[in-house]
Every structure is written in C-alpha cells, then in structure tokens.
Amino acid sequence: MESELNMLLPLIANEKAVELNGYTIHTGRMGANEVAVMQTGIGKVNAAVGCISLIDSFSPDLIVNSGIAGGTGRGADIFDVVIADAIGYYDIYCGPGNARGQVQGMPETFPCLGKKMVNLESVKAMDNIRHGLIASGDLFVSTPEELAGVLKVRPDALAVDMESGALAQVCYLRGVPFLAIRVVSDTPGVENHHEQYSSFFSLAPRTTFRVVSALLS
C-alpha cells in the first residue's frame, strides 16, 4: 500500500523514481545493494503482475516482500516480525491428487530460499523476530471462523497475508530467490480486531522495514 511505501522510501539512499510498465519504480541503494522498490497493490493478482514486471525489467538476484500481516495466535504477537521459512496458500484446492493449498504441479509450500542470501546475524539479537510459515490468500481475515479456515489448511502458519503466495509462486517459476518479511499488526478474530488494525497500521510497517534494512546491510 502507498502508506507502506512511504515508510520504506526514506531508508533508500540515492532514491530516484522511474516510470516502467505503468508502475513507479524507486531505485537506489540499501547497504551495499542496488534495489528497485515498488508498490504492487493488494492481493495475489496485483502482486504477481508487479513481481513479473520487476523480474523482467531488473533481473534481480533476490525478491523481498515486506509489509504487514495478521497473526494466527500460533507464536507471533503484535509487532513481532516473521521472516518466512516458507509460504503456503490456504485458499486453493485443485482437486484429487493435490493437497489443500497446493497448486497442481507446484510444491505444497514455496521455500524462501532468499533467507540464505541475507545477513540473518544482523537481527539475531532482536527479541521480536520469528521464523516459520506464512499463509497467503485473497481474503482480509477478520473473524474467528475465517482464521479457523486458514489454520485448517495451514495449521503451522505464524501469520496470514494477501500477497506473499503469489510472489513466491512467480519467483519459483522464474527461478529467483524469494524472501518474505512481515510484521504482525493485528490478530484476526479477537474482540478489538478493527481497533488493533487501525491503531497499529501506522506503526507496524516501520518495524518490518527496519528489519529489511538490517538484513540487506
């Protein structure tokens, strides 16, 4: 989202905006790395189209997805940052012979191979870092029933979002290492869920972008 992008841009040195394929791409540096940053928009289709545009135009060594996510109550609390080991859909079923959440012909989950390319030691001392599975699908999960549906398919998920599955699949198909870093801004299904989301949305993304900056140091 635009509000997330605006929190990330100040962390980019020598930032310059260029127009490409209908997107505004912000180029510059984070640490020793040249970066190209974009706002994809919400949901799997927006994420996939934006990711393909970046890959085709910049041939990146690594795609990093960052932003907010909902917690699942399985070990990641509000303001915790989940560095994904893997990504799995929860809203897909391709029929007999496929697991729930598996696209036919694809792995059941997409490993985040990009973890091997970043400086994990830089965040080792942070007590709010979690590692595990992120579930992904085209639903803003906001009720106990919706969250239960996610966990039925992905019981080990620490967080749930709306883009990382599509990004992980595109990167898998294109052979580009992928990394997802999401900060938990709310817990779907709790009584004050909307208040959580509204209150923490303006603060939570800053946490994940600081982690992104450290990992790329």
mmCIF file of N, CA and C in Angstrom, residues 14-101:
data_model
loop_
_atom_site.group_PDB
_atom_site.id
_atom_site.type_symbol
_atom_site.label_atom_id
_atom_site.label_comp_id
_atom_site.label_asym_id
_atom_site.label_seq_id
_atom_site.Cartn_x
_atom_site.Cartn_y
_atom_site.Cartn_z
ATOM 1 N N ASN A 14 20.078 7.591 -2.307
ATOM 2 C CA ASN A 14 20.114 7.999 -3.724
ATOM 3 C C ASN A 14 18.845 7.561 -4.468
ATOM 4 N N GLU A 15 17.727 7.707 -3.800
ATOM 5 C CA GLU A 15 16.448 7.246 -4.381
ATOM 6 C C GLU A 15 16.061 8.071 -5.603
ATOM 7 N N LYS A 16 15.639 7.378 -6.649
ATOM 8 C CA LYS A 16 15.184 8.029 -7.878
ATOM 9 C C LYS A 16 13.988 7.259 -8.417
ATOM 10 N N ALA A 17 12.941 7.958 -8.812
ATOM 11 C CA ALA A 17 11.723 7.324 -9.319
ATOM 12 C C ALA A 17 11.744 7.265 -10.840
ATOM 13 N N VAL A 18 11.380 6.112 -11.380
ATOM 14 C CA VAL A 18 11.269 5.941 -12.825
ATOM 15 C C VAL A 18 9.926 5.289 -13.132
ATOM 16 N N GLU A 19 9.350 5.607 -14.283
ATOM 17 C CA GLU A 19 8.089 5.010 -14.711
ATOM 18 C C GLU A 19 8.382 3.809 -15.603
ATOM 19 N N LEU A 20 7.733 2.680 -15.315
ATOM 20 C CA LEU A 20 8.004 1.456 -16.051
ATOM 21 C C LEU A 20 6.760 0.576 -16.069
ATOM 22 N N ASN A 21 6.249 0.280 -17.270
ATOM 23 C CA ASN A 21 5.103 -0.620 -17.424
ATOM 24 C C ASN A 21 3.909 -0.203 -16.572
ATOM 25 N N GLY A 22 3.710 1.095 -16.442
ATOM 26 C CA GLY A 22 2.577 1.590 -15.672
ATOM 27 C C GLY A 22 2.828 1.683 -14.174
ATOM 28 N N TYR A 23 4.030 1.318 -13.725
ATOM 29 C CA TYR A 23 4.378 1.387 -12.312
ATOM 30 C C TYR A 23 5.423 2.481 -12.097
ATOM 31 N N THR A 24 5.424 3.014 -10.869
ATOM 32 C CA THR A 24 6.518 3.870 -10.443
ATOM 33 C C THR A 24 7.502 3.009 -9.670
ATOM 34 N N ILE A 25 8.727 2.902 -10.180
ATOM 35 C CA ILE A 25 9.761 2.110 -9.540
ATOM 36 C C ILE A 25 10.771 3.062 -8.904
ATOM 37 N N HIS A 26 11.125 2.787 -7.660
ATOM 38 C CA HIS A 26 12.079 3.620 -6.939
ATOM 39 C C HIS A 26 13.402 2.859 -6.857
ATOM 40 N N THR A 27 14.425 3.402 -7.489
ATOM 41 C CA THR A 27 15.728 2.759 -7.471
ATOM 42 C C THR A 27 16.656 3.489 -6.510
ATOM 43 N N GLY A 28 17.683 2.799 -6.041
ATOM 44 C CA GLY A 28 18.636 3.385 -5.112
ATOM 45 C C GLY A 28 19.464 2.301 -4.462
ATOM 46 N N ARG A 29 19.895 2.547 -3.218
ATOM 47 C CA ARG A 29 20.754 1.590 -2.527
ATOM 48 C C ARG A 29 20.282 1.374 -1.100
ATOM 49 N N MET A 30 20.399 0.136 -0.629
ATOM 50 C CA MET A 30 20.236 -0.206 0.783
ATOM 51 C C MET A 30 21.474 -0.995 1.162
ATOM 52 N N GLY A 31 22.301 -0.428 2.040
ATOM 53 C CA GLY A 31 23.583 -1.040 2.337
ATOM 54 C C GLY A 31 24.427 -1.060 1.082
ATOM 55 N N ALA A 32 24.984 -2.233 0.775
ATOM 56 C CA ALA A 32 25.826 -2.373 -0.414
ATOM 57 C C ALA A 32 25.020 -2.809 -1.632
ATOM 58 N N ASN A 33 23.699 -2.858 -1.489
ATOM 59 C CA ASN A 33 22.856 -3.434 -2.528
ATOM 60 C C ASN A 33 22.146 -2.382 -3.358
ATOM 61 N N GLU A 34 22.125 -2.587 -4.656
ATOM 62 C CA GLU A 34 21.247 -1.805 -5.526
ATOM 63 C C GLU A 34 19.847 -2.393 -5.419
ATOM 64 N N VAL A 35 18.850 -1.532 -5.259
ATOM 65 C CA VAL A 35 17.480 -2.005 -5.090
ATOM 66 C C VAL A 35 16.537 -1.293 -6.060
ATOM 67 N N ALA A 36 15.464 -1.996 -6.378
ATOM 68 C CA ALA A 36 14.345 -1.422 -7.128
ATOM 69 C C ALA A 36 13.095 -1.744 -6.331
ATOM 70 N N VAL A 37 12.365 -0.725 -5.932
ATOM 71 C CA VAL A 37 11.255 -0.874 -4.998
ATOM 72 C C VAL A 37 9.956 -0.448 -5.659
ATOM 73 N N MET A 38 8.897 -1.236 -5.433
ATOM 74 C CA MET A 38 7.598 -0.875 -5.994
ATOM 75 C C MET A 38 6.476 -1.216 -5.031
ATOM 76 N N GLN A 39 5.359 -0.536 -5.226
ATOM 77 C CA GLN A 39 4.098 -0.830 -4.539
ATOM 78 C C GLN A 39 3.249 -1.648 -5.492
ATOM 79 N N THR A 40 2.965 -2.908 -5.123
ATOM 80 C CA THR A 40 2.228 -3.769 -6.049
ATOM 81 C C THR A 40 0.719 -3.540 -6.001
ATOM 82 N N GLY A 41 0.211 -3.131 -4.840
ATOM 83 C CA GLY A 41 -1.228 -3.155 -4.639
ATOM 84 C C GLY A 41 -1.618 -4.411 -3.882
ATOM 85 N N ILE A 42 -2.868 -4.506 -3.483
ATOM 86 C CA ILE A 42 -3.343 -5.570 -2.604
ATOM 87 C C ILE A 42 -3.788 -6.787 -3.405
ATOM 88 N N GLY A 43 -3.462 -7.980 -2.905
ATOM 89 C CA GLY A 43 -3.986 -9.214 -3.477
ATOM 90 C C GLY A 43 -3.029 -9.919 -4.414
ATOM 91 N N LYS A 44 -3.386 -11.177 -4.722
ATOM 92 C CA LYS A 44 -2.483 -12.058 -5.463
ATOM 93 C C LYS A 44 -2.234 -11.604 -6.894
ATOM 94 N N VAL A 45 -3.252 -11.145 -7.593
ATOM 95 C CA VAL A 45 -3.058 -10.749 -8.993
ATOM 96 C C VAL A 45 -2.157 -9.526 -9.080
ATOM 97 N N ASN A 46 -2.427 -8.508 -8.274
ATOM 98 C CA ASN A 46 -1.569 -7.317 -8.264
ATOM 99 C C ASN A 46 -0.127 -7.693 -7.936
ATOM 100 N N ALA A 47 0.036 -8.575 -6.960
ATOM 101 C CA ALA A 47 1.378 -8.978 -6.551
ATOM 102 C C ALA A 47 2.104 -9.695 -7.677
ATOM 103 N N ALA A 48 1.421 -10.621 -8.345
ATOM 104 C CA ALA A 48 2.048 -11.404 -9.410
ATOM 105 C C ALA A 48 2.448 -10.524 -10.584
ATOM 106 N N VAL A 49 1.558 -9.635 -11.005
ATOM 107 C CA VAL A 49 1.851 -8.766 -12.150
ATOM 108 C C VAL A 49 3.024 -7.843 -11.829
ATOM 109 N N GLY A 50 3.027 -7.269 -10.636
ATOM 110 C CA GLY A 50 4.120 -6.392 -10.239
ATOM 111 C C GLY A 50 5.440 -7.132 -10.154
ATOM 112 N N CYS A 51 5.405 -8.343 -9.616
ATOM 113 C CA CYS A 51 6.627 -9.126 -9.462
ATOM 114 C C CYS A 51 7.228 -9.492 -10.817
ATOM 115 N N ILE A 52 6.393 -9.908 -11.745
ATOM 116 C CA ILE A 52 6.880 -10.241 -13.089
ATOM 117 C C ILE A 52 7.495 -9.023 -13.760
ATOM 118 N N SER A 53 6.881 -7.857 -13.575
ATOM 119 C CA SER A 53 7.416 -6.629 -14.150
ATOM 120 C C SER A 53 8.805 -6.334 -13.604
ATOM 121 N N LEU A 54 8.996 -6.493 -12.288
ATOM 122 C CA LEU A 54 10.303 -6.258 -11.675
ATOM 123 C C LEU A 54 11.346 -7.244 -12.198
ATOM 124 N N ILE A 55 10.979 -8.522 -12.246
ATOM 125 C CA ILE A 55 11.928 -9.544 -12.688
ATOM 126 C C ILE A 55 12.341 -9.316 -14.138
ATOM 127 N N ASP A 56 11.372 -9.041 -14.996
ATOM 128 C CA ASP A 56 11.684 -8.856 -16.417
ATOM 129 C C ASP A 56 12.506 -7.594 -16.677
ATOM 130 N N SER A 57 12.315 -6.578 -15.860
ATOM 131 C CA SER A 57 12.984 -5.304 -16.101
ATOM 132 C C SER A 57 14.339 -5.192 -15.422
ATOM 133 N N PHE A 58 14.520 -5.867 -14.274
ATOM 134 C CA PHE A 58 15.736 -5.659 -13.489
ATOM 135 C C PHE A 58 16.567 -6.918 -13.282
ATOM 136 N N SER A 59 16.044 -8.102 -13.629
ATOM 137 C CA SER A 59 16.772 -9.365 -13.416
ATOM 138 C C SER A 59 17.394 -9.421 -12.021
ATOM 139 N N PRO A 60 16.591 -9.311 -10.983
ATOM 140 C CA PRO A 60 17.145 -9.208 -9.626
ATOM 141 C C PRO A 60 17.750 -10.524 -9.134
ATOM 142 N N ASP A 61 18.717 -10.401 -8.226
ATOM 143 C CA ASP A 61 19.282 -11.568 -7.545
ATOM 144 C C ASP A 61 18.339 -12.081 -6.466
ATOM 145 N N LEU A 62 17.449 -11.213 -5.986
ATOM 146 C CA LEU A 62 16.569 -11.548 -4.869
ATOM 147 C C LEU A 62 15.335 -10.654 -4.919
ATOM 148 N N ILE A 63 14.168 -11.262 -4.658
ATOM 149 C CA ILE A 63 12.927 -10.501 -4.469
ATOM 150 C C ILE A 63 12.581 -10.536 -2.982
ATOM 151 N N VAL A 64 12.341 -9.367 -2.400
ATOM 152 C CA VAL A 64 11.969 -9.254 -0.993
ATOM 153 C C VAL A 64 10.568 -8.654 -0.896
ATOM 154 N N ASN A 65 9.687 -9.333 -0.190
ATOM 155 C CA ASN A 65 8.342 -8.821 0.074
ATOM 156 C C ASN A 65 8.259 -8.392 1.533
ATOM 157 N N SER A 66 7.786 -7.182 1.776
ATOM 158 C CA SER A 66 7.668 -6.719 3.158
ATOM 159 C C SER A 66 6.364 -5.969 3.344
ATOM 160 N N GLY A 67 5.912 -5.912 4.595
ATOM 161 C CA GLY A 67 4.662 -5.233 4.905
ATOM 162 C C GLY A 67 4.046 -5.811 6.166
ATOM 163 N N ILE A 68 2.735 -5.686 6.279
ATOM 164 C CA ILE A 68 2.041 -6.143 7.484
ATOM 165 C C ILE A 68 1.358 -7.479 7.228
ATOM 166 N N ALA A 69 0.990 -8.154 8.319
ATOM 167 C CA ALA A 69 0.269 -9.424 8.242
ATOM 168 C C ALA A 69 -0.583 -9.584 9.491
ATOM 169 N N GLY A 70 -1.570 -10.453 9.397
ATOM 170 C CA GLY A 70 -2.358 -10.809 10.563
ATOM 171 C C GLY A 70 -1.695 -11.949 11.309
ATOM 172 N N GLY A 71 -1.784 -11.931 12.625
ATOM 173 C CA GLY A 71 -1.277 -13.042 13.419
ATOM 174 C C GLY A 71 -2.294 -14.173 13.471
ATOM 175 N N THR A 72 -1.816 -15.372 13.729
ATOM 176 C CA THR A 72 -2.710 -16.537 13.813
ATOM 177 C C THR A 72 -2.845 -17.057 15.236
ATOM 178 N N GLY A 73 -2.112 -16.455 16.189
ATOM 179 C CA GLY A 73 -2.130 -16.946 17.552
ATOM 180 C C GLY A 73 -1.260 -18.163 17.758
ATOM 181 N N ARG A 74 -0.362 -18.441 16.820
ATOM 182 C CA ARG A 74 0.494 -19.632 16.891
ATOM 183 C C ARG A 74 1.956 -19.284 17.163
ATOM 184 N N GLY A 75 2.189 -18.169 17.843
ATOM 185 C CA GLY A 75 3.570 -17.881 18.239
ATOM 186 C C GLY A 75 4.119 -16.548 17.802
ATOM 187 N N ALA A 76 3.342 -15.757 17.081
ATOM 188 C CA ALA A 76 3.795 -14.425 16.663
ATOM 189 C C ALA A 76 2.781 -13.395 17.152
ATOM 190 N N ASP A 77 3.209 -12.518 18.027
ATOM 191 C CA ASP A 77 2.335 -11.495 18.604
ATOM 192 C C ASP A 77 2.447 -10.187 17.834
ATOM 193 N N ILE A 78 1.605 -9.228 18.197
ATOM 194 C CA ILE A 78 1.638 -7.917 17.564
ATOM 195 C C ILE A 78 3.026 -7.290 17.717
ATOM 196 N N PHE A 79 3.540 -6.746 16.620
ATOM 197 C CA PHE A 79 4.864 -6.149 16.491
ATOM 198 C C PHE A 79 5.978 -7.171 16.313
ATOM 199 N N ASP A 80 5.658 -8.479 16.403
ATOM 200 C CA ASP A 80 6.667 -9.471 16.044
ATOM 201 C C ASP A 80 6.846 -9.476 14.526
ATOM 202 N N VAL A 81 8.066 -9.714 14.084
ATOM 203 C CA VAL A 81 8.379 -9.771 12.655
ATOM 204 C C VAL A 81 8.624 -11.217 12.263
ATOM 205 N N VAL A 82 7.863 -11.702 11.298
ATOM 206 C CA VAL A 82 8.007 -13.071 10.809
ATOM 207 C C VAL A 82 8.867 -13.056 9.553
ATOM 208 N N ILE A 83 10.023 -13.699 9.630
ATOM 209 C CA ILE A 83 10.862 -13.937 8.456
ATOM 210 C C ILE A 83 10.521 -15.342 7.989
ATOM 211 N N ALA A 84 9.858 -15.441 6.862
ATOM 212 C CA ALA A 84 9.251 -16.711 6.457
ATOM 213 C C ALA A 84 10.295 -17.741 6.055
ATOM 214 N N ASP A 85 10.099 -18.973 6.545
ATOM 215 C CA ASP A 85 10.845 -20.125 6.038
ATOM 216 C C ASP A 85 10.214 -20.624 4.741
ATOM 217 N N ALA A 86 8.893 -20.493 4.671
ATOM 218 C CA ALA A 86 8.153 -20.963 3.504
ATOM 219 C C ALA A 86 6.815 -20.234 3.448
ATOM 220 N N ILE A 87 6.189 -20.287 2.261
ATOM 221 C CA ILE A 87 4.882 -19.660 2.033
ATOM 222 C C ILE A 87 3.924 -20.731 1.517
ATOM 223 N N GLY A 88 2.686 -20.715 2.014
ATOM 224 C CA GLY A 88 1.693 -21.662 1.520
ATOM 225 C C GLY A 88 0.331 -21.011 1.357
ATOM 226 N N TYR A 89 -0.340 -21.298 0.244
ATOM 227 C CA TYR A 89 -1.714 -20.826 0.078
ATOM 228 C C TYR A 89 -2.633 -21.568 1.053
ATOM 229 N N TYR A 90 -3.723 -20.909 1.441
ATOM 230 C CA TYR A 90 -4.759 -21.586 2.215
ATOM 231 C C TYR A 90 -6.092 -21.611 1.477
ATOM 232 N N ASP A 91 -6.188 -20.906 0.335
ATOM 233 C CA ASP A 91 -7.492 -20.722 -0.325
ATOM 234 C C ASP A 91 -7.539 -21.385 -1.699
ATOM 235 N N ILE A 92 -6.713 -22.411 -1.917
ATOM 236 C CA ILE A 92 -6.657 -23.084 -3.215
ATOM 237 C C ILE A 92 -6.879 -24.579 -3.026
ATOM 238 N N TYR A 93 -7.673 -25.166 -3.907
ATOM 239 C CA TYR A 93 -7.774 -26.628 -3.982
ATOM 240 C C TYR A 93 -7.973 -27.009 -5.437
ATOM 241 N N CYS A 94 -7.057 -27.799 -5.977
ATOM 242 C CA CYS A 94 -7.077 -28.173 -7.399
ATOM 243 C C CYS A 94 -7.611 -29.585 -7.638
ATOM 244 N N GLY A 95 -8.275 -30.162 -6.632
ATOM 245 C CA GLY A 95 -8.926 -31.452 -6.844
ATOM 246 C C GLY A 95 -8.084 -32.633 -6.402
ATOM 247 N N PRO A 96 -8.615 -33.842 -6.618
ATOM 248 C CA PRO A 96 -7.925 -35.067 -6.183
ATOM 249 C C PRO A 96 -6.498 -35.140 -6.700
ATOM 250 N N GLY A 97 -5.618 -35.641 -5.836
ATOM 251 C CA GLY A 97 -4.213 -35.737 -6.184
ATOM 252 C C GLY A 97 -3.405 -34.548 -5.732
ATOM 253 N N ASN A 98 -4.076 -33.526 -5.208
ATOM 254 C CA ASN A 98 -3.415 -32.320 -4.721
ATOM 255 C C ASN A 98 -3.801 -32.075 -3.265
ATOM 256 N N ALA A 99 -2.861 -31.599 -2.486
ATOM 257 C CA ALA A 99 -3.165 -31.219 -1.114
ATOM 258 C C ALA A 99 -3.936 -29.904 -1.094
ATOM 259 N N ARG A 100 -4.690 -29.681 -0.031
ATOM 260 C CA ARG A 100 -5.333 -28.374 0.146
ATOM 261 C C ARG A 100 -4.262 -27.300 0.211
ATOM 262 N N GLY A 101 -4.440 -26.230 -0.550
ATOM 263 C CA GLY A 101 -3.467 -25.159 -0.582
ATOM 264 C C GLY A 101 -2.373 -25.355 -1.615
#
